[in-house]
XYZ file of C-alpha atoms in Angstrom:
573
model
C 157.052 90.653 119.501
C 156.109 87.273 118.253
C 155.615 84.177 120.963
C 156.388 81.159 119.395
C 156.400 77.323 121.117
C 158.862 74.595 119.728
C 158.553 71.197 121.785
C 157.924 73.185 125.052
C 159.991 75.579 124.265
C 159.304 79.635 124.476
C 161.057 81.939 122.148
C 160.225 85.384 121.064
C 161.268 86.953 117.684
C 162.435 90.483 118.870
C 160.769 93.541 117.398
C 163.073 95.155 114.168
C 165.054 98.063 114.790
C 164.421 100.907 112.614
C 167.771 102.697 112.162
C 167.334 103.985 108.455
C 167.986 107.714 108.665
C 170.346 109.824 107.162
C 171.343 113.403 107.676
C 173.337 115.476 105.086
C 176.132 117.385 106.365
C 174.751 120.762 106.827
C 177.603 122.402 105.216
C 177.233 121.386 102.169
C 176.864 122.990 99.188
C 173.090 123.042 97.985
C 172.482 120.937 94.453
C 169.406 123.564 92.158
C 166.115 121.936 92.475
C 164.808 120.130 89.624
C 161.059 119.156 88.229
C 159.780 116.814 85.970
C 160.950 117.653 82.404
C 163.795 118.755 83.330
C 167.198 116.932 81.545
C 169.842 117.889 83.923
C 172.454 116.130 85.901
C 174.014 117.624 88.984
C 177.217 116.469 90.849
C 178.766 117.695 93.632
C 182.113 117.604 93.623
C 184.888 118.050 96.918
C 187.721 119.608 95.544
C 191.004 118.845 98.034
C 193.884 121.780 98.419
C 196.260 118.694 97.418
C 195.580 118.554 93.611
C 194.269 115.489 92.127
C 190.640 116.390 91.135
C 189.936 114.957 88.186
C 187.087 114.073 86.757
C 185.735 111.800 83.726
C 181.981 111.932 82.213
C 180.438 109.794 79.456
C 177.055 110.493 78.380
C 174.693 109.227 74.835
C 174.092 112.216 73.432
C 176.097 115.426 72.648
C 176.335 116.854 75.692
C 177.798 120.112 77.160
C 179.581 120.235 80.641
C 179.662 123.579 82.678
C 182.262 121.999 85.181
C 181.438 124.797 88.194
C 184.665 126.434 88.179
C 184.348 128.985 85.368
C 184.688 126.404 82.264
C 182.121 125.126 79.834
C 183.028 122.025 77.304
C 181.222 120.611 74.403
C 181.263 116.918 74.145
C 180.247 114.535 71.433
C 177.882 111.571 72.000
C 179.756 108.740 73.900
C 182.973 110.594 74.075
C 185.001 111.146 77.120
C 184.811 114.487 78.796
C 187.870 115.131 81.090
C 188.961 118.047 83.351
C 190.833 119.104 86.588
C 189.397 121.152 89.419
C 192.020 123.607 90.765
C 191.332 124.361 94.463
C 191.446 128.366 93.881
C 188.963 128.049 90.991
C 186.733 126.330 93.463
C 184.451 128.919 95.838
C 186.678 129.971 98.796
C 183.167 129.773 100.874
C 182.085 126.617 99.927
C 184.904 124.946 102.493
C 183.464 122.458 104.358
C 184.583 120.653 107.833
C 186.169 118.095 105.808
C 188.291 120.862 104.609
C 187.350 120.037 100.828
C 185.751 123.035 98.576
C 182.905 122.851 96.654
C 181.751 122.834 92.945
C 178.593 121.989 91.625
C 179.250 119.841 87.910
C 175.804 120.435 85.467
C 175.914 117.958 82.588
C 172.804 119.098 79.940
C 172.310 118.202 76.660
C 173.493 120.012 73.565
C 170.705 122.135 71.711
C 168.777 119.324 69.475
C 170.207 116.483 71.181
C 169.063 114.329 74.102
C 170.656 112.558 76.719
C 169.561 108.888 76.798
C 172.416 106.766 78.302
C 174.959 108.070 81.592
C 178.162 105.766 80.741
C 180.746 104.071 82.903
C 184.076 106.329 82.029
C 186.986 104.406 83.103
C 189.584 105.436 85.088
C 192.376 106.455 82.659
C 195.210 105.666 85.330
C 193.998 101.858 85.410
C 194.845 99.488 82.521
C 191.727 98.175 81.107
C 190.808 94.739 81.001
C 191.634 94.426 85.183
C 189.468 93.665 87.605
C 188.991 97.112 88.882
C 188.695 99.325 85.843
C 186.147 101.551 87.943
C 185.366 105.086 87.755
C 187.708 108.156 88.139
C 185.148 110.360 90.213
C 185.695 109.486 94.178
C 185.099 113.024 94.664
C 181.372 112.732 93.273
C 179.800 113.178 96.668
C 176.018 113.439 95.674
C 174.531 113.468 92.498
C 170.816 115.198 91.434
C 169.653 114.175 88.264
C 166.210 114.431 85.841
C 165.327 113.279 82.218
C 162.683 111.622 80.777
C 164.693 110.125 78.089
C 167.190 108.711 79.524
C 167.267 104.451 78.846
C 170.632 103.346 80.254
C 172.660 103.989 83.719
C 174.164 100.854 83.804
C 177.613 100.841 85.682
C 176.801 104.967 85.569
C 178.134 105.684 88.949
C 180.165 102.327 89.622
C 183.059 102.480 91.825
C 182.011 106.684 92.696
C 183.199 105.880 96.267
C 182.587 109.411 97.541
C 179.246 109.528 96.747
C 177.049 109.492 99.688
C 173.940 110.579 98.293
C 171.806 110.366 94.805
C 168.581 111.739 93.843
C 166.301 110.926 90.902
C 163.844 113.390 89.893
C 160.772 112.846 87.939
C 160.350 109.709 85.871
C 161.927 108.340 83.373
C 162.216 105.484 80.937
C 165.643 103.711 82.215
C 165.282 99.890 81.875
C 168.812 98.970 82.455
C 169.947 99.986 85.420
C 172.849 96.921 86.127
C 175.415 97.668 88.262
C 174.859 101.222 88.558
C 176.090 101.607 92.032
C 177.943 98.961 92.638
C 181.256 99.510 94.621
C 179.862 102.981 95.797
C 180.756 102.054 99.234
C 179.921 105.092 101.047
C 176.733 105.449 99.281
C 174.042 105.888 102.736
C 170.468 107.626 100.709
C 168.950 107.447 97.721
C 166.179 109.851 98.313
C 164.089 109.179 95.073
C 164.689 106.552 91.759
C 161.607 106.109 89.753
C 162.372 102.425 88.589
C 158.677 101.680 86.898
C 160.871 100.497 83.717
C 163.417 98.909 84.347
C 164.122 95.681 83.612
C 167.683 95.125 85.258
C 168.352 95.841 88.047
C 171.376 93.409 88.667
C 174.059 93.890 90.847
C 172.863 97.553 91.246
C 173.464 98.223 94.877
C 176.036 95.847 95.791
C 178.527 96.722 97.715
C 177.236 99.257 98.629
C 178.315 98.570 102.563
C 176.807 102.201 103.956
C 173.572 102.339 102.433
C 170.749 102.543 105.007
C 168.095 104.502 103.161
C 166.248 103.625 99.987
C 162.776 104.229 98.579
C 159.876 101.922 98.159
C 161.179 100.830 94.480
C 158.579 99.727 92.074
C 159.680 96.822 90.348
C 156.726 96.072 87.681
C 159.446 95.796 84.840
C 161.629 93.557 86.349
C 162.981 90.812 85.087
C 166.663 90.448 87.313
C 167.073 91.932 90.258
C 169.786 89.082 91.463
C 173.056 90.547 93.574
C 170.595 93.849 93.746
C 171.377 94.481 97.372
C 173.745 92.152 97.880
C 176.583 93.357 100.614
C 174.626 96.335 102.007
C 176.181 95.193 104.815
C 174.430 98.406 106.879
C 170.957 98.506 105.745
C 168.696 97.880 108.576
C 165.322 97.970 106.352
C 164.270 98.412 102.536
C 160.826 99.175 101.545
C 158.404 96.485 100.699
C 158.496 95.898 96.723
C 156.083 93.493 94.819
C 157.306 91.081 92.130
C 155.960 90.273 89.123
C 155.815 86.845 87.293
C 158.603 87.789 85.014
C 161.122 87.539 88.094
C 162.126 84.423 88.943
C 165.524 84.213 90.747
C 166.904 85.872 93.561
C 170.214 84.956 93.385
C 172.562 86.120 95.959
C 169.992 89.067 95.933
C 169.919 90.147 99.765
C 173.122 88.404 100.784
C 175.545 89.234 103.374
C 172.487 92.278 104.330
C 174.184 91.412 107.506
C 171.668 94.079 109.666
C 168.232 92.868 107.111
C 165.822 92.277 109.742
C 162.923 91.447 107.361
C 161.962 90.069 103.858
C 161.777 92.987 101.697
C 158.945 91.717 99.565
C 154.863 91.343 100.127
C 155.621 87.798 97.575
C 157.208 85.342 96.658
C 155.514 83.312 94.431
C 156.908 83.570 91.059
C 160.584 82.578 92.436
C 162.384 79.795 90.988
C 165.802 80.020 92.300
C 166.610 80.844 95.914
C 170.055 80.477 95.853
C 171.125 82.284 98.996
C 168.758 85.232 98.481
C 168.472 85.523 102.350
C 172.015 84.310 103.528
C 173.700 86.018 106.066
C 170.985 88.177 107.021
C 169.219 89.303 110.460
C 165.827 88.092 109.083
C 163.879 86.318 111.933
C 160.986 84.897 110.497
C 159.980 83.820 107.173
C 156.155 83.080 106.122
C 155.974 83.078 102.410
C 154.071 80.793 99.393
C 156.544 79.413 97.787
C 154.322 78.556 94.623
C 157.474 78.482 91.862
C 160.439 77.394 93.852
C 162.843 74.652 92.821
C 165.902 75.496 94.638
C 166.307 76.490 98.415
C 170.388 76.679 97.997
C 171.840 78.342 100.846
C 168.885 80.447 100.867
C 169.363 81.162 104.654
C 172.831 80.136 105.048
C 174.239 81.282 108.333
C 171.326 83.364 108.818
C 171.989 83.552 112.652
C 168.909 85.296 113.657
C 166.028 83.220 112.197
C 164.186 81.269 114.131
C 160.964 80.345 112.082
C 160.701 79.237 108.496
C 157.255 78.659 107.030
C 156.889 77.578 103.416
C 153.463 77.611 102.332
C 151.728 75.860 98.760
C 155.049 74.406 97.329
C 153.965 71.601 95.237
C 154.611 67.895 95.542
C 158.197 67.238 93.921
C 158.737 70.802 93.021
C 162.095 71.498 95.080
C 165.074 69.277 93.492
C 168.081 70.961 95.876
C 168.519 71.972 99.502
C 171.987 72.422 99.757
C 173.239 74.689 102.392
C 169.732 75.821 102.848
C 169.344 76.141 106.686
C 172.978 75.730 107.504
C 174.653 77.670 110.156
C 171.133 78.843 111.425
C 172.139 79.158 115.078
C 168.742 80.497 116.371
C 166.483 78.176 114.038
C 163.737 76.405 116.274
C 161.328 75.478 113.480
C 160.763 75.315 110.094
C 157.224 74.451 108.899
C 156.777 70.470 107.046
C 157.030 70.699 103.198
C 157.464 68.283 100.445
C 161.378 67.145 99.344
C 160.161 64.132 98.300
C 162.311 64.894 94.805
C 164.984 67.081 96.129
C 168.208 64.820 95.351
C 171.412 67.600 97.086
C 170.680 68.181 100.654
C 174.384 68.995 101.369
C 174.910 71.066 104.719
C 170.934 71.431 104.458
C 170.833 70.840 108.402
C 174.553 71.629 109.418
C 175.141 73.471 112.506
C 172.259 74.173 114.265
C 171.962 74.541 117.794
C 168.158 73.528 118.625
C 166.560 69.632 118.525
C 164.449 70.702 115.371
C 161.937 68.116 114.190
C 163.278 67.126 111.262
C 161.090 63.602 111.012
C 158.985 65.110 108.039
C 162.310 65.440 105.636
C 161.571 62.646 102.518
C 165.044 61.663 101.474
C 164.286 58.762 98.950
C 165.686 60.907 96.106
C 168.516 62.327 97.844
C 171.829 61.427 96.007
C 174.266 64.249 98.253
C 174.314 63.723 101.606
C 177.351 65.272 102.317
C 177.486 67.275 105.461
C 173.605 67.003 105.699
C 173.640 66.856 109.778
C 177.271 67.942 110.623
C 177.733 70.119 113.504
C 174.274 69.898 114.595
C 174.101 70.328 118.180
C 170.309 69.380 118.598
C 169.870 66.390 117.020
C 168.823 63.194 119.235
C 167.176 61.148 116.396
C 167.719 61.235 112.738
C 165.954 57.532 112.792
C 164.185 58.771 109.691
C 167.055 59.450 107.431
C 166.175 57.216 104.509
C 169.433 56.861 102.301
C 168.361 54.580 99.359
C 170.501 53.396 96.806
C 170.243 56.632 95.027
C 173.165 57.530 97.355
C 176.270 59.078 95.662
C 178.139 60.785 98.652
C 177.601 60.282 102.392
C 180.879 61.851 103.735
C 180.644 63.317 106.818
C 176.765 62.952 107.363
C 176.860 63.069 111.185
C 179.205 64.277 111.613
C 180.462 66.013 115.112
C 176.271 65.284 116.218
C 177.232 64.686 119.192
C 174.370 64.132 120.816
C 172.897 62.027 118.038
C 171.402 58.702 119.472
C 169.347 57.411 117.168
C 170.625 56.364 113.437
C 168.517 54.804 110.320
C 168.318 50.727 110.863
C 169.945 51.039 107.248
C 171.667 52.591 104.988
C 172.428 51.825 100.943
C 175.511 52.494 100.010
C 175.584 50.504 96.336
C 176.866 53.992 94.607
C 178.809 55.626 97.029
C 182.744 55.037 97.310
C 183.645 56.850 100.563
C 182.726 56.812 104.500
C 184.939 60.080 104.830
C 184.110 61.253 108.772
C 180.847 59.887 108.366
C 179.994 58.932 111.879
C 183.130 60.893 113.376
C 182.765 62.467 117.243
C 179.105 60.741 117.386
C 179.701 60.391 120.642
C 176.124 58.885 121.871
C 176.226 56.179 119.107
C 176.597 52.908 119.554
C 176.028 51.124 116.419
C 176.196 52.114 113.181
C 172.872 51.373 110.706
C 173.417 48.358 108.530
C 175.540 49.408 105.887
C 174.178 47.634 102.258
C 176.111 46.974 99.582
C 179.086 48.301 100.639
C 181.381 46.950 98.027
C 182.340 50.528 96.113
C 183.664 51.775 99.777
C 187.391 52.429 99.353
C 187.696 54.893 101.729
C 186.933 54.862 105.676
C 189.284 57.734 106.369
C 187.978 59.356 109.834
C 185.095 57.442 109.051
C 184.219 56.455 113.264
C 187.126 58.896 115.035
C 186.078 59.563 118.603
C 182.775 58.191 118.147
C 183.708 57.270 122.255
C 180.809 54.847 122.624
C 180.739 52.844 119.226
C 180.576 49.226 120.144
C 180.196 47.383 117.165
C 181.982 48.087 114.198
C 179.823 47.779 111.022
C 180.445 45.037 108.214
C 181.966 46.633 105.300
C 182.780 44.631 101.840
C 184.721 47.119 99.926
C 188.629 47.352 99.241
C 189.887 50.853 100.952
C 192.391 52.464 99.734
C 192.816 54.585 103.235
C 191.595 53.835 106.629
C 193.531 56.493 107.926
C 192.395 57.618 111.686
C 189.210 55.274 111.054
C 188.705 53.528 114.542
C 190.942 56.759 116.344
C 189.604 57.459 119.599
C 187.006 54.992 119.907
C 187.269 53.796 123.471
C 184.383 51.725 123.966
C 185.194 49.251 120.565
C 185.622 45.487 121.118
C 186.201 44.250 117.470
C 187.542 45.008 114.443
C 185.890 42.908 111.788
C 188.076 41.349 108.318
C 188.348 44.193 106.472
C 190.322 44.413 103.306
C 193.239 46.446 103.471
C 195.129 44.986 100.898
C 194.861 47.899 98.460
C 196.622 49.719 101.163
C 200.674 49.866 100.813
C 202.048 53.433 101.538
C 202.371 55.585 104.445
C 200.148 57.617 106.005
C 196.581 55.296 104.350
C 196.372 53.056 107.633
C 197.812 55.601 109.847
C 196.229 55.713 113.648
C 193.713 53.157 112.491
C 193.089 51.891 115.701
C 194.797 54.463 118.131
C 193.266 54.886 121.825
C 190.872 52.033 121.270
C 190.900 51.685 124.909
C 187.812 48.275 125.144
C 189.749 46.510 121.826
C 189.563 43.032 122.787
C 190.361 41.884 119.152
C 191.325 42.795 115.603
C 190.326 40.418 112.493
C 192.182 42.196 110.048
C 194.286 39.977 107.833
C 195.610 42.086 105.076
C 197.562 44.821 106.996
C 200.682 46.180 104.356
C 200.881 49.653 105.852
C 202.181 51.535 109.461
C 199.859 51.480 111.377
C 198.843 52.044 115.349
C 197.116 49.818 117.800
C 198.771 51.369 120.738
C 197.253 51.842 123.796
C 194.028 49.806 123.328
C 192.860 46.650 124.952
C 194.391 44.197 123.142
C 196.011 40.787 124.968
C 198.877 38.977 124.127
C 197.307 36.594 122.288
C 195.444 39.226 120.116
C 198.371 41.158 119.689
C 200.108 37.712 118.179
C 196.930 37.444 115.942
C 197.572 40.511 114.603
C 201.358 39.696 113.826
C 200.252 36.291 112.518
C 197.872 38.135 110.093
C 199.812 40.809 108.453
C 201.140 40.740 105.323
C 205.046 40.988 104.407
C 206.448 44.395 104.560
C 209.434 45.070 101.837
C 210.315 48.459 103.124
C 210.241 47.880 106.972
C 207.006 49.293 108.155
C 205.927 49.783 111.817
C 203.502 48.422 113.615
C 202.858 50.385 116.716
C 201.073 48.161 120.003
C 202.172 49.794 123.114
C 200.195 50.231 126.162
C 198.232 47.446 125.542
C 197.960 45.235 128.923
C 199.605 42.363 126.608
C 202.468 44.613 125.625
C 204.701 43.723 128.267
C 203.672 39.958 127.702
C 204.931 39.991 124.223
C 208.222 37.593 124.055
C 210.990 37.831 121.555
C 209.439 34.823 119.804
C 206.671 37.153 119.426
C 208.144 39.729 117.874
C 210.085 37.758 115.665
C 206.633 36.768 113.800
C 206.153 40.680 112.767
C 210.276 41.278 111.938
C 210.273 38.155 109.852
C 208.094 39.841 107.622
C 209.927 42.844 107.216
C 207.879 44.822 110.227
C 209.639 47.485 112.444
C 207.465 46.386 116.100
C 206.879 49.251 118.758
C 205.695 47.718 121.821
């Protein structure tokens, strides 16, 4: 059990569970052994009492088919080979507790041929062209194979979802191996697959949500092994493989390995393209040379269980995006200093984590996305260092929901970006924004300071919104609103609750209000409250204005309210 310290802090990284074993049911009918040399394909097949067993094979090569119930076909090369398993024809002493008899299927190759490629054979009761399309054989329960010639299994077995159980004999010279199991969702062993040549090996377990068992796979060929594993949802542990140079993603290659409680690899080094490789995992620490990476996207994305990340030798202005790639990590108490000094997306990058992280070493001078960057975080105290630079494009919802989040950047550039969407929303610590620069593209400040309770000081903002919709909502401790310009702003709901539960508003400087919108129950006097109807614009389609429980409501004479209904305003005081 590892002992690691974070700012005072002891945490340990529990030991990993071993739970890979599998036990074939014992009454099962046993598959012939086979050696190298052999060409020879075993299935076992359950035959149900109900009718219904059908079953489709496609093989390269002319092949012959001795189907285990007393018939023998002749196929030619890539040609489907059909046939129905009656329950009498099937052993009467093979029944098993499942109450399904027994056949054992033996596909060999015709005299002078050689089998070379094990086909996908559709379903013939789907249309082709959908989605699904898959295999015919759910009654394949575990296949034995051998051959040294055969090249191709890709999508061989896809979609066999009876088959809990496949063995590979010998070695062979397969280097496609794509999607061969994918969709075999009861699929829990494969007790040997010599892999030494293949190439792909894409998409070849996924969904495979009951595997637990594989073999140490030797992946010297490789040169795709993304979506590989990817929904194993029940594999506690895969063998440790080595990659060579000629791999360089692993795209969505160990996601959703929900019960993964280590990196299945002794490197990393060659890998480009991380794009949530490790995501919803159980992986708890991470301590790899990242030599060749570029992209970190949602490479541990809600990856619950980590709490260490350590990239080692990742060169200066290598990694470009970070998007979504420590999000959700509830249990994440450190992650090692690196260089992002060029990495321009670092949407979500920190969302949602629970522990106060130093995060001081993050360059952002590149960074164009900030979307989401710090949202949710429950740790955070001091994101001082956040440098957004003019390269900004999006800061929409940045903090937001930090609610303990004290300390902001002095400043903040915001010549390219059109939108303070929720940016500071339920900061509820804050109380001042950063100087906003250049803030003449901002057209929206929808949510943009909601329940931030302790915001005193609104910012200075040049731009012409288009919504302010909720902006100042729940901001009890605001004193002023400062001349905005609303006048882009003409339809219901774009100025709705601007200024609701402001309970400290003392004053409003807005002079362009077109739209409903709410000042009720803030702090506004009378004489404010007649500012306000002195400043607002003339309403053609009678518009409210709401300003009740204010302690100048009651105050407010007819007189008064004839300022705001002369101009077309419906007035709820």
């Amino acid at each position: 059990m590892a002992i690691i310290l974070n700012k005072g802090r002891v945490t340990s990284t529990p030991s990993v569970v071993d739970r890979t074993t599998y036990t074939r049911p014992s009454d099962w009918t046993d598959l012939p052994e086979l050696s190298q040399g052999d060409e020879k394909v075993y299935l076992l097949v359950n035959v149900g009492e109900d009718g219904g067993n059908y079953i489709r094979l496609r093989f390269q090569g002319d092949f012959q088919v001795d189907w285990g119930d007393g018939s023998v076909t002749t196929h030619s090369s890539n040609t489907n080979a059909d046939h129905e398993i009656l329950w009498d024809d099937a052993p009467s002493n093979s029944l098993t507790s499942q109450g399904y008899r027994q056949v054992i299927v033996t596909v060999t190759a015709q005299s002078g041929s050689t089998l070379t490629t094990w086909n996908l054979a559709t379903s013939p009761y789907v249309p082709s062209g959908t989605g699904y399309n898959g295999s015919v054989n759910h009654l394949v329960c575990r296949v034995k194979m051998a051959g040294e010639n055969f090249t191709n299994t890709y999508q061989a077995m896809r979609f066999y979802k009876g088959l809990k159980e496949f063995e590979y004999v010998g070695t062979n010279n397969i280097t496609n191996a794509g999607y061969m199991f994918n969709g075999c969702l009861n699929l829990e062993k494969v007790t040997a697959f010599d892999t030494s040549n293949i190439q792909n090996l894409s998409y070849t377990f996924r969904a495979c949500s009951s595997l637990t068992e594989v073999p140490a796979f030797d992946l010297s060929s490789a040169t795709n092994i993304t979506y590989m594993f990817e929904t194993c949802t029940s594999i506690y542990k895969i063998p440790k493989m080595t990659l060579p140079s000629t791999v360089t993603s692993l795209q969505y290659c160990l996601r959703q390995c929900y019960n993964l409680q280590e990196v299945p690899f002794n490197n990393l080094n060659y890998v480009q393209n991380f794009f949530a490789a490790f995501s919803n995992t159980s992986i708890r620490e991470f301590n790899f040379s990242l030599d060749s990476a570029t992209s970190l996207v949602q490479m541990f994305y809600q990856t619950n269980t980590i709490q260490t990340i350590k990239f080692h030798n990742i060169p200066t202005g290598q990694i470009t995006d970070m998007s979504y790639a420590f999000g959700y990590c509830n249990s994440l108490t450190y992650i090692k200093p690196f260089d992002t000094s060029n990495v321009t997306n670092f949407r979500n990058c920190y969302c949602y984590l629970n522990f106060d992280i130093d995060l001081s070493w993050t360059d952002t001078s590149s960074g164009t996305n900030f979307e989401s960057m710090l949202e949710g975080n429950k740790g955070i105290t001091d994101a001082s260092w956040l440098n957004v630079t003019s390269n900004a494009t999006n800061v929409i919802e940045l903090f937001n929901i930090c609610r303990r989040l004290e300390k902001l950047p002095e400043s903040m550039d915001l010549a390219n970006c059109n939108s303070l969407q929720g940016t500071f929303k339920n900061c509820n610590k804050i109380k001042e924004c950063p100087n906003l620069l250049n803030s003449g593209n901002i057209t929206s400040g929808y949510r943009a300071f909601q329940s931030s309770f302790n915001l005193n000081t609104a910012p200075a903002l040049s731009g012409q919104f288009t919504s302010v919709r909720e902006m100042f909502n729940n901001c009890y401790s605001l004193v002023t609103i400062p001349q905005y310009d609303l006048s882009l702003i003409t339809s219901y709901p774009n100025s709705f609750r601007f200024a609701l539960n402001c309970n400290g508003l003392k004053k409003s400087l807005i002079t362009t209000h077109k739209s409903q919108v709410s000042y009720a129950n803030c702090g506004l006097g009378r004489d404010a409250i007649v500012d306000i109807f002195n400043n607002l614009e003339t309403n053609t389609d009678g518009r409210t204005i709401y300003v009740s429980s204010n302690p100048g409501s009651p105050q407010l004479t007819s007189g008064d309210l004839a300022i705001a209904t002369g101009k077309g305003w419906t007035v709820s005081a």
